[in-house]
Coordinates of N, CA and C in Angstrom, one line a residue:
M1 N 74.6 96.3 91.4 CA 74.3 96.3 92.8 C 75.7 96.4 93.5
S2 N 75.8 97.3 94.4 CA 77.0 97.6 95.2 C 77.4 96.4 96.1
Q3 N 78.7 96.2 96.2 CA 79.3 95.1 96.9 C 78.8 95.2 98.5
N4 N 78.7 96.3 99.0 CA 78.3 96.5 100.4 C 76.8 96.1 100.5
L5 N 76.0 96.6 99.6 CA 74.6 96.2 99.7 C 74.5 94.7 99.7
R6 N 75.1 94.2 98.7 CA 75.1 92.7 98.4 C 75.5 91.9 99.7
D7 N 76.7 92.3 100.2 CA 77.2 91.5 101.4 C 76.3 91.8 102.5
G8 N 75.9 93.0 102.8 CA 75.1 93.4 104.0 C 73.8 92.6 104.1
Y9 N 73.3 92.2 103.0 CA 72.1 91.4 103.0 C 72.2 89.8 102.7
G10 N 73.5 89.4 102.9 CA 73.8 88.0 102.8 C 73.8 87.5 101.4
M11 N 74.0 88.3 100.4 CA 73.9 88.0 99.0 C 75.3 87.8 98.4
T12 N 76.3 87.5 99.2 CA 77.6 87.3 98.7 C 77.7 86.3 97.5
G13 N 78.3 86.7 96.5 CA 78.3 85.9 95.3 C 77.3 86.1 94.3
Y14 N 76.3 87.0 94.6 CA 75.2 87.3 93.7 C 75.8 88.4 92.6
Y15 N 75.5 88.1 91.4 CA 76.1 88.9 90.3 C 74.9 89.4 89.3
A16 N 75.0 90.5 88.9 CA 74.3 91.0 87.7 C 75.1 91.7 86.8
D17 N 75.0 91.4 85.5 CA 75.8 92.0 84.6 C 75.7 93.6 84.6
A18 N 76.9 94.2 84.5 CA 77.0 95.7 84.6 C 76.0 96.4 83.6
A19 N 75.9 95.8 82.4 CA 75.1 96.5 81.4 C 73.6 96.4 81.8
L20 N 73.2 95.3 82.5 CA 71.8 95.1 82.8 C 71.5 96.1 84.0
V21 N 72.7 96.2 84.9 CA 72.4 97.2 86.1 C 72.1 98.6 85.4
R22 N 73.0 99.0 84.5 CA 72.9 100.3 83.9 C 71.4 100.5 83.3
L23 N 71.0 99.4 82.5 CA 69.7 99.4 81.9 C 68.6 99.7 83.1
A24 N 68.7 98.9 84.2 CA 67.8 99.1 85.2 C 67.8 100.5 85.8
H25 N 68.8 101.2 85.5 CA 68.9 102.7 86.1 C 68.6 103.7 85.0
G26 N 68.0 103.2 83.9 CA 67.6 104.0 82.8 C 68.3 104.3 81.7
E27 N 69.7 103.8 81.7 CA 70.5 103.9 80.6 C 70.1 102.8 79.5
Y28 N 70.6 103.0 78.3 CA 70.4 101.9 77.3 C 71.8 101.5 76.6
P29 N 72.6 100.8 77.4 CA 73.9 100.4 76.8 C 73.6 99.4 75.7
D30 N 74.5 99.5 74.7 CA 74.4 98.7 73.4 C 74.5 97.2 73.8
D31 N 75.3 96.9 74.8 CA 75.7 95.5 75.2 C 74.7 94.8 76.1
C32 N 73.5 95.4 76.4 CA 72.6 94.8 77.3 C 71.6 93.8 76.8
W33 N 71.4 93.9 75.4 CA 70.4 93.0 74.7 C 71.0 91.6 74.7
G34 N 70.0 90.7 74.9 CA 70.4 89.3 74.8 C 70.9 88.7 76.1
K35 N 71.2 89.6 77.2 CA 71.5 89.1 78.4 C 70.3 89.0 79.4
S36 N 70.5 88.3 80.5 CA 69.5 88.1 81.4 C 70.1 88.2 82.8
C37 N 69.2 88.4 83.8 CA 69.5 88.6 85.2 C 68.5 87.6 86.0
T38 N 69.0 86.8 86.9 CA 68.3 86.0 87.8 C 68.1 86.6 89.2
T39 N 66.9 86.5 89.6 CA 66.6 87.1 91.0 C 67.2 86.3 92.0
Y40 N 67.7 87.1 93.1 CA 68.2 86.4 94.2 C 67.1 85.9 95.1
F41 N 66.1 86.7 95.3 CA 65.0 86.3 96.3 C 63.8 86.1 95.5
M42 N 62.9 85.4 96.1 CA 61.5 85.2 95.5 C 60.7 86.4 96.2
E43 N 60.0 87.2 95.4 CA 59.3 88.3 95.9 C 57.8 87.9 96.0
C44 N 57.3 88.0 97.3 CA 55.9 87.7 97.6 C 55.2 88.7 98.3
D45 N 53.8 88.7 98.3 CA 53.2 89.8 99.0 C 53.1 89.5 100.5
Y46 N 52.6 90.4 101.3 CA 52.6 90.3 102.7 C 51.8 89.1 103.3
K47 N 50.9 88.4 102.6 CA 50.2 87.2 103.0 C 51.2 86.1 103.2
S48 N 52.3 86.1 102.7 CA 53.3 85.0 102.9 C 54.2 85.2 104.2
T49 N 54.0 86.3 104.8 CA 54.9 86.6 106.0 C 55.0 85.4 107.1
F50 N 53.9 85.0 107.4 CA 54.0 83.9 108.5 C 53.8 82.5 107.9
C51 N 54.1 82.4 106.7 CA 54.0 80.9 106.1 C 55.5 80.3 106.3
T52 N 55.4 79.0 106.3 CA 56.7 78.2 106.2 C 56.9 78.1 104.6
R53 N 58.1 77.7 104.2 CA 58.3 77.4 102.8 C 57.5 76.4 102.3
E54 N 57.3 75.4 103.2 CA 56.4 74.2 102.7 C 54.9 74.7 102.5
E55 N 54.5 75.6 103.4 CA 53.1 76.1 103.1 C 52.9 76.9 101.9
L56 N 53.9 77.6 101.6 CA 53.7 78.5 100.4 C 53.2 77.8 99.1
G57 N 53.7 76.5 99.0 CA 53.2 75.8 97.7 C 51.9 75.0 98.0
K58 N 51.5 74.9 99.2 CA 50.3 74.1 99.5 C 49.0 74.9 99.7
K59 N 49.1 76.1 99.8 CA 47.8 76.9 100.1 C 46.9 77.3 98.9
N60 N 47.2 76.6 97.8 CA 46.3 76.9 96.5 C 46.6 78.2 96.0
M61 N 47.7 78.9 96.4 CA 48.0 80.2 95.9 C 49.4 80.5 96.2
L62 N 50.1 81.0 95.3 CA 51.5 81.4 95.6 C 51.5 82.9 95.4
P63 N 51.7 83.6 96.5 CA 51.5 85.1 96.5 C 52.6 85.9 95.9
L64 N 53.0 85.5 94.6 CA 54.2 86.1 94.0 C 53.9 87.5 93.6
I65 N 54.9 88.4 93.6 CA 54.9 89.7 93.1 C 55.4 89.5 91.6
W66 N 54.7 89.7 90.6 CA 55.2 89.5 89.2 C 55.6 90.9 88.6
G67 N 56.7 90.7 87.9 CA 57.4 91.9 87.3 C 56.3 92.6 86.3
E68 N 55.4 91.9 85.8 CA 54.4 92.4 84.9 C 53.3 93.2 85.5
M69 N 53.2 93.1 86.8 CA 52.0 93.7 87.5 C 52.3 95.2 87.8
P70 N 51.4 96.0 87.7 CA 51.5 97.4 88.1 C 51.8 97.6 89.5
P71 N 52.6 98.5 90.0 CA 52.8 98.7 91.4 C 51.6 98.9 92.3
D72 N 50.6 99.5 91.7 CA 49.4 99.6 92.5 C 48.6 98.3 92.8
H73 N 49.0 97.2 92.2 CA 48.4 95.9 92.4 C 49.1 95.1 93.5
I74 N 50.2 95.6 94.0 CA 50.9 95.0 95.1 C 50.1 95.1 96.4
P75 N 49.7 94.1 97.0 CA 48.8 94.3 98.2 C 49.6 95.1 99.3
S76 N 48.8 96.0 100.0 CA 49.4 97.0 100.8 C 48.9 96.9 102.3
V77 N 49.6 97.4 103.2 CA 49.3 97.5 104.6 C 49.6 99.0 104.9
D78 N 48.6 99.6 105.5 CA 48.7 101.0 105.8 C 49.2 101.9 104.6
D79 N 48.6 101.6 103.5 CA 49.0 102.4 102.3 C 50.4 102.1 101.7
Y80 N 51.0 101.2 102.3 CA 52.5 100.8 101.8 C 52.5 99.5 101.2
A81 N 53.0 99.5 99.9 CA 53.0 98.1 99.3 C 54.2 97.3 100.0
V82 N 53.8 96.1 100.5 CA 54.7 95.4 101.3 C 55.1 94.2 100.4
I83 N 56.4 93.9 100.2 CA 57.0 92.8 99.6 C 57.9 92.1 100.5
V84 N 57.5 90.8 100.6 CA 58.4 89.8 101.4 C 59.4 89.1 100.5
L85 N 60.7 89.1 100.9 CA 61.6 88.5 100.1 C 62.1 87.1 100.8
W86 N 61.8 86.1 100.0 CA 62.1 84.8 100.4 C 63.4 84.2 99.8
E87 N 64.3 83.8 100.6 CA 65.6 83.1 100.1 C 65.2 81.7 99.6
N88 N 66.0 81.3 98.5 CA 65.8 79.9 98.0 C 64.4 79.7 97.5
G89 N 63.8 80.6 97.0 CA 62.3 80.3 96.5 C 62.4 80.0 95.0
I90 N 61.4 80.4 94.3 CA 61.3 80.2 92.8 C 62.4 81.2 92.2
S91 N 63.2 80.8 91.4 CA 64.2 81.6 90.7 C 63.6 82.1 89.5
R92 N 63.6 83.4 89.3 CA 63.1 84.0 87.9 C 64.2 84.8 87.3
S93 N 64.1 84.8 85.9 CA 65.1 85.5 85.1 C 64.4 86.5 84.3
F94 N 65.0 87.6 84.0 CA 64.5 88.7 83.2 C 65.5 89.2 82.3
S95 N 65.1 89.2 80.9 CA 66.1 89.6 79.9 C 66.1 91.1 79.9
G96 N 67.2 91.7 79.2 CA 67.2 93.1 79.0 C 66.0 93.7 78.4
E97 N 65.4 92.9 77.4 CA 64.3 93.4 76.7 C 63.1 93.6 77.7
F98 N 63.0 92.7 78.6 CA 61.9 92.7 79.7 C 62.1 94.0 80.5
M99 N 63.3 94.4 80.8 CA 63.7 95.4 81.7 C 63.6 96.9 81.1
A100 N 63.6 96.9 79.7 CA 63.6 98.2 79.0 C 62.3 99.0 79.3
V101 N 62.5 100.3 79.5 CA 61.3 101.2 79.7 C 60.8 101.7 78.4
D102 N 59.5 101.5 78.0 CA 59.1 101.8 76.7 C 58.7 103.3 76.5
H103 N 58.7 104.1 77.4 CA 58.4 105.5 77.3 C 59.4 106.3 78.1
P104 N 59.9 107.4 77.5 CA 61.0 108.2 78.2 C 60.3 108.9 79.5
A105 N 59.0 109.0 79.6 CA 58.5 109.8 80.7 C 58.5 108.9 82.0
L106 N 58.7 107.5 81.7 CA 58.5 106.6 82.8 C 60.0 106.5 83.4
K107 N 60.1 106.6 84.7 CA 61.5 106.6 85.5 C 61.3 105.6 86.6
P108 N 61.3 104.3 86.4 CA 61.2 103.4 87.5 C 62.3 103.4 88.3
Y109 N 62.2 103.1 89.5 CA 63.3 103.0 90.6 C 62.9 102.4 91.8
V110 N 64.0 102.0 92.6 CA 63.7 101.5 93.9 C 64.7 102.2 94.7
K111 N 64.2 102.7 95.8 CA 65.0 103.4 96.7 C 64.8 102.7 98.2
I112 N 65.9 102.4 98.8 CA 65.9 101.9 100.2 C 66.1 103.2 101.0
E113 N 65.1 103.7 101.8 CA 65.2 104.8 102.5 C 65.9 104.7 103.8
K114 N 65.6 103.6 104.4 CA 66.3 103.3 105.7 C 66.0 101.8 106.1
E115 N 66.8 101.2 107.0 CA 66.4 100.0 107.6 C 65.6 100.3 108.8
L116 N 64.6 99.4 109.0 CA 63.8 99.5 110.2 C 64.6 99.2 111.4
T117 N 64.2 99.7 112.5 CA 64.8 99.4 113.8 C 64.1 98.1 114.3
A118 N 64.5 97.5 115.3 CA 63.9 96.3 115.8 C 62.4 96.5 116.3
S119 N 62.2 97.7 116.9 CA 60.9 97.9 117.4 C 59.9 98.3 116.1
E120 N 60.5 99.0 115.1 CA 59.7 99.3 114.0 C 59.3 98.0 113.1
Y121 N 60.3 97.1 113.1 CA 60.0 95.8 112.5 C 59.0 95.0 113.2
D122 N 59.1 95.0 114.5 CA 58.0 94.3 115.3 C 56.6 94.9 115.2
A123 N 56.6 96.2 115.0 CA 55.3 96.9 114.8 C 54.8 96.6 113.5
W124 N 55.6 96.5 112.4 CA 55.1 96.1 111.1 C 54.6 94.6 111.1
L125 N 55.3 93.7 111.8 CA 54.9 92.4 111.9 C 53.5 92.2 112.5
K126 N 53.3 93.0 113.5 CA 51.9 93.1 114.1 C 50.9 93.7 113.2
K127 N 51.2 94.7 112.4 CA 50.3 95.2 111.5 C 49.9 94.2 110.4
I128 N 50.8 93.5 110.0 CA 50.6 92.4 108.9 C 49.9 91.3 109.5
K129 N 50.2 90.9 110.7 CA 49.5 89.7 111.4 C 48.0 90.2 111.6
D130 N 47.7 91.4 112.0 CA 46.3 91.8 112.2 C 45.6 91.8 110.9
K131 N 46.2 92.1 109.8 CA 45.6 92.2 108.5 C 45.4 90.8 107.9
C132 N 46.2 89.8 108.2 CA 46.1 88.5 107.8 C 45.0 87.8 108.4

Protein backbone atom coordinates (compact mmCIF):
# COMPACT_ATOMS: atom_id res chain seq x y z
CA MET A 1 0.00 0.00 0.00
CA SER A 2 1.43 3.34 -0.95
CA GLN A 3 2.32 5.82 1.76
CA ASN A 4 0.12 8.52 0.18
CA LEU A 5 -2.95 6.27 0.11
CA ARG A 6 -2.31 5.08 3.65
CA ASP A 7 -1.88 8.61 5.06
CA GLY A 8 -4.73 10.06 3.00
CA TYR A 9 -7.20 7.67 4.62
CA GLY A 10 -5.93 8.11 8.17
CA MET A 11 -4.07 4.79 8.22
CA THR A 12 -0.73 6.21 9.36
CA GLY A 13 1.34 3.39 10.81
CA TYR A 14 -0.52 0.62 8.97
CA TYR A 15 1.91 -1.87 7.49
CA ALA A 16 1.64 -4.86 5.20
CA ASP A 17 4.66 -6.98 4.36
CA ALA A 18 5.99 -6.19 0.88
CA ALA A 19 5.90 -9.87 -0.13
CA LEU A 20 2.19 -10.07 0.75
CA VAL A 21 1.47 -6.88 -1.18
CA ARG A 22 3.19 -8.44 -4.21
CA LEU A 23 1.16 -11.64 -3.71
CA ALA A 24 -2.05 -9.58 -3.56
CA HIS A 25 -1.09 -8.10 -6.94
CA GLY A 26 -0.68 -11.52 -8.57
CA GLU A 27 2.99 -12.28 -8.03
CA TYR A 28 4.21 -15.31 -6.11
CA PRO A 29 7.31 -14.21 -4.18
CA ASP A 30 9.11 -17.06 -2.40
CA ASP A 31 9.14 -15.18 0.90
CA CYS A 32 5.35 -14.65 1.23
CA TRP A 33 4.47 -18.03 2.73
CA GLY A 34 3.96 -18.22 6.48
CA LYS A 35 3.34 -14.45 6.77
CA SER A 36 0.03 -12.79 7.51
CA CYS A 37 -1.64 -9.42 7.10
CA THR A 38 -4.16 -7.88 9.51
CA THR A 39 -6.96 -5.74 8.15
CA TYR A 40 -7.07 -2.08 9.14
CA PHE A 41 -10.83 -1.72 8.69
CA MET A 42 -13.73 -4.04 9.46
CA GLU A 43 -15.59 -4.53 6.17
CA CYS A 44 -19.40 -4.64 6.40
CA ASP A 45 -22.28 -4.47 3.96
CA TYR A 46 -24.39 -1.35 3.38
CA LYS A 47 -26.91 -2.36 6.08
CA SER A 48 -24.38 -1.20 8.68
CA THR A 49 -24.20 2.36 7.31
CA PHE A 50 -26.51 3.98 9.84
CA CYS A 51 -25.64 1.79 12.83
CA THR A 52 -23.55 2.84 15.77
CA ARG A 53 -20.65 0.64 16.80
CA GLU A 54 -22.71 -0.57 19.77
CA GLU A 55 -25.67 -1.50 17.57
CA LEU A 56 -23.54 -3.60 15.23
CA GLY A 57 -23.09 -6.32 17.83
CA LYS A 58 -26.66 -6.18 19.20
CA LYS A 59 -28.77 -6.65 16.06
CA ASN A 60 -28.43 -10.44 15.96
CA MET A 61 -26.37 -10.08 12.84
CA LEU A 62 -22.97 -8.80 12.04
CA PRO A 63 -23.04 -7.72 8.40
CA LEU A 64 -19.42 -8.66 7.70
CA ILE A 65 -18.01 -9.03 4.23
CA TRP A 66 -16.05 -12.27 4.36
CA GLY A 67 -12.96 -12.93 2.27
CA GLU A 68 -14.34 -16.36 1.45
CA MET A 69 -17.56 -15.05 -0.10
CA PRO A 70 -17.88 -14.53 -3.85
CA PRO A 71 -18.09 -10.88 -4.93
CA ASP A 72 -21.62 -11.36 -6.27
CA HIS A 73 -22.79 -12.14 -2.70
CA ILE A 74 -21.92 -8.64 -1.48
CA PRO A 75 -25.25 -6.82 -1.05
CA SER A 76 -25.65 -4.13 -3.68
CA VAL A 77 -27.35 -0.79 -4.18
CA ASP A 78 -28.15 0.18 -7.79
CA ASP A 79 -26.07 -2.79 -9.00
CA TYR A 80 -22.96 -1.61 -7.10
CA ALA A 81 -21.59 -3.81 -4.34
CA VAL A 82 -21.29 -1.45 -1.37
CA ILE A 83 -18.72 -2.10 1.36
CA VAL A 84 -18.71 0.05 4.50
CA LEU A 85 -15.34 0.35 6.22
CA TRP A 86 -15.44 0.62 10.02
CA GLU A 87 -12.40 1.68 12.04
CA ASN A 88 -11.62 -0.21 15.24
CA GLY A 89 -13.92 -3.10 14.46
CA ILE A 90 -13.16 -6.80 14.41
CA SER A 91 -9.57 -7.30 13.36
CA ARG A 92 -9.01 -10.15 10.92
CA SER A 93 -5.82 -11.62 9.57
CA PHE A 94 -5.10 -13.39 6.30
CA SER A 95 -2.12 -15.58 5.60
CA GLY A 96 -0.35 -15.67 2.26
CA GLU A 97 -1.88 -19.09 1.66
CA PHE A 98 -5.35 -17.52 1.96
CA MET A 99 -4.51 -14.76 -0.53
CA ALA A 100 -3.03 -17.00 -3.22
CA VAL A 101 -5.05 -17.34 -6.43
CA ASP A 102 -5.60 -20.99 -7.32
CA HIS A 103 -6.08 -20.58 -11.06
CA PRO A 104 -3.94 -18.47 -13.42
CA ALA A 105 -7.03 -17.19 -15.29
CA LEU A 106 -8.28 -15.45 -12.15
CA LYS A 107 -6.96 -11.90 -11.81
CA PRO A 108 -8.48 -10.38 -8.65
CA TYR A 109 -7.98 -6.67 -8.09
CA VAL A 110 -9.38 -3.60 -6.39
CA LYS A 111 -9.32 -0.29 -8.16
CA ILE A 112 -10.21 3.05 -6.61
CA GLU A 113 -11.61 4.89 -9.60
CA LYS A 114 -12.27 8.19 -7.88
CA GLU A 115 -13.34 9.75 -4.63
CA LEU A 116 -16.93 10.86 -4.41
CA THR A 117 -17.74 14.53 -4.22
CA ALA A 118 -19.74 15.69 -1.20
CA SER A 119 -22.96 15.78 -3.27
CA GLU A 120 -22.30 12.29 -4.71
CA TYR A 121 -21.62 10.97 -1.19
CA ASP A 122 -24.89 12.49 0.08
CA ALA A 123 -26.78 10.96 -2.87
CA TRP A 124 -25.35 7.51 -2.04
CA LEU A 125 -26.31 7.90 1.62
CA LYS A 126 -29.86 8.69 0.53
CA LYS A 127 -29.97 5.64 -1.78
CA ILE A 128 -28.68 3.42 1.02
CA LYS A 129 -31.12 4.87 3.56
CA ASP A 130 -34.02 4.32 1.14
CA LYS A 131 -32.96 0.69 0.67
CA CYS A 132 -32.57 0.03 4.42
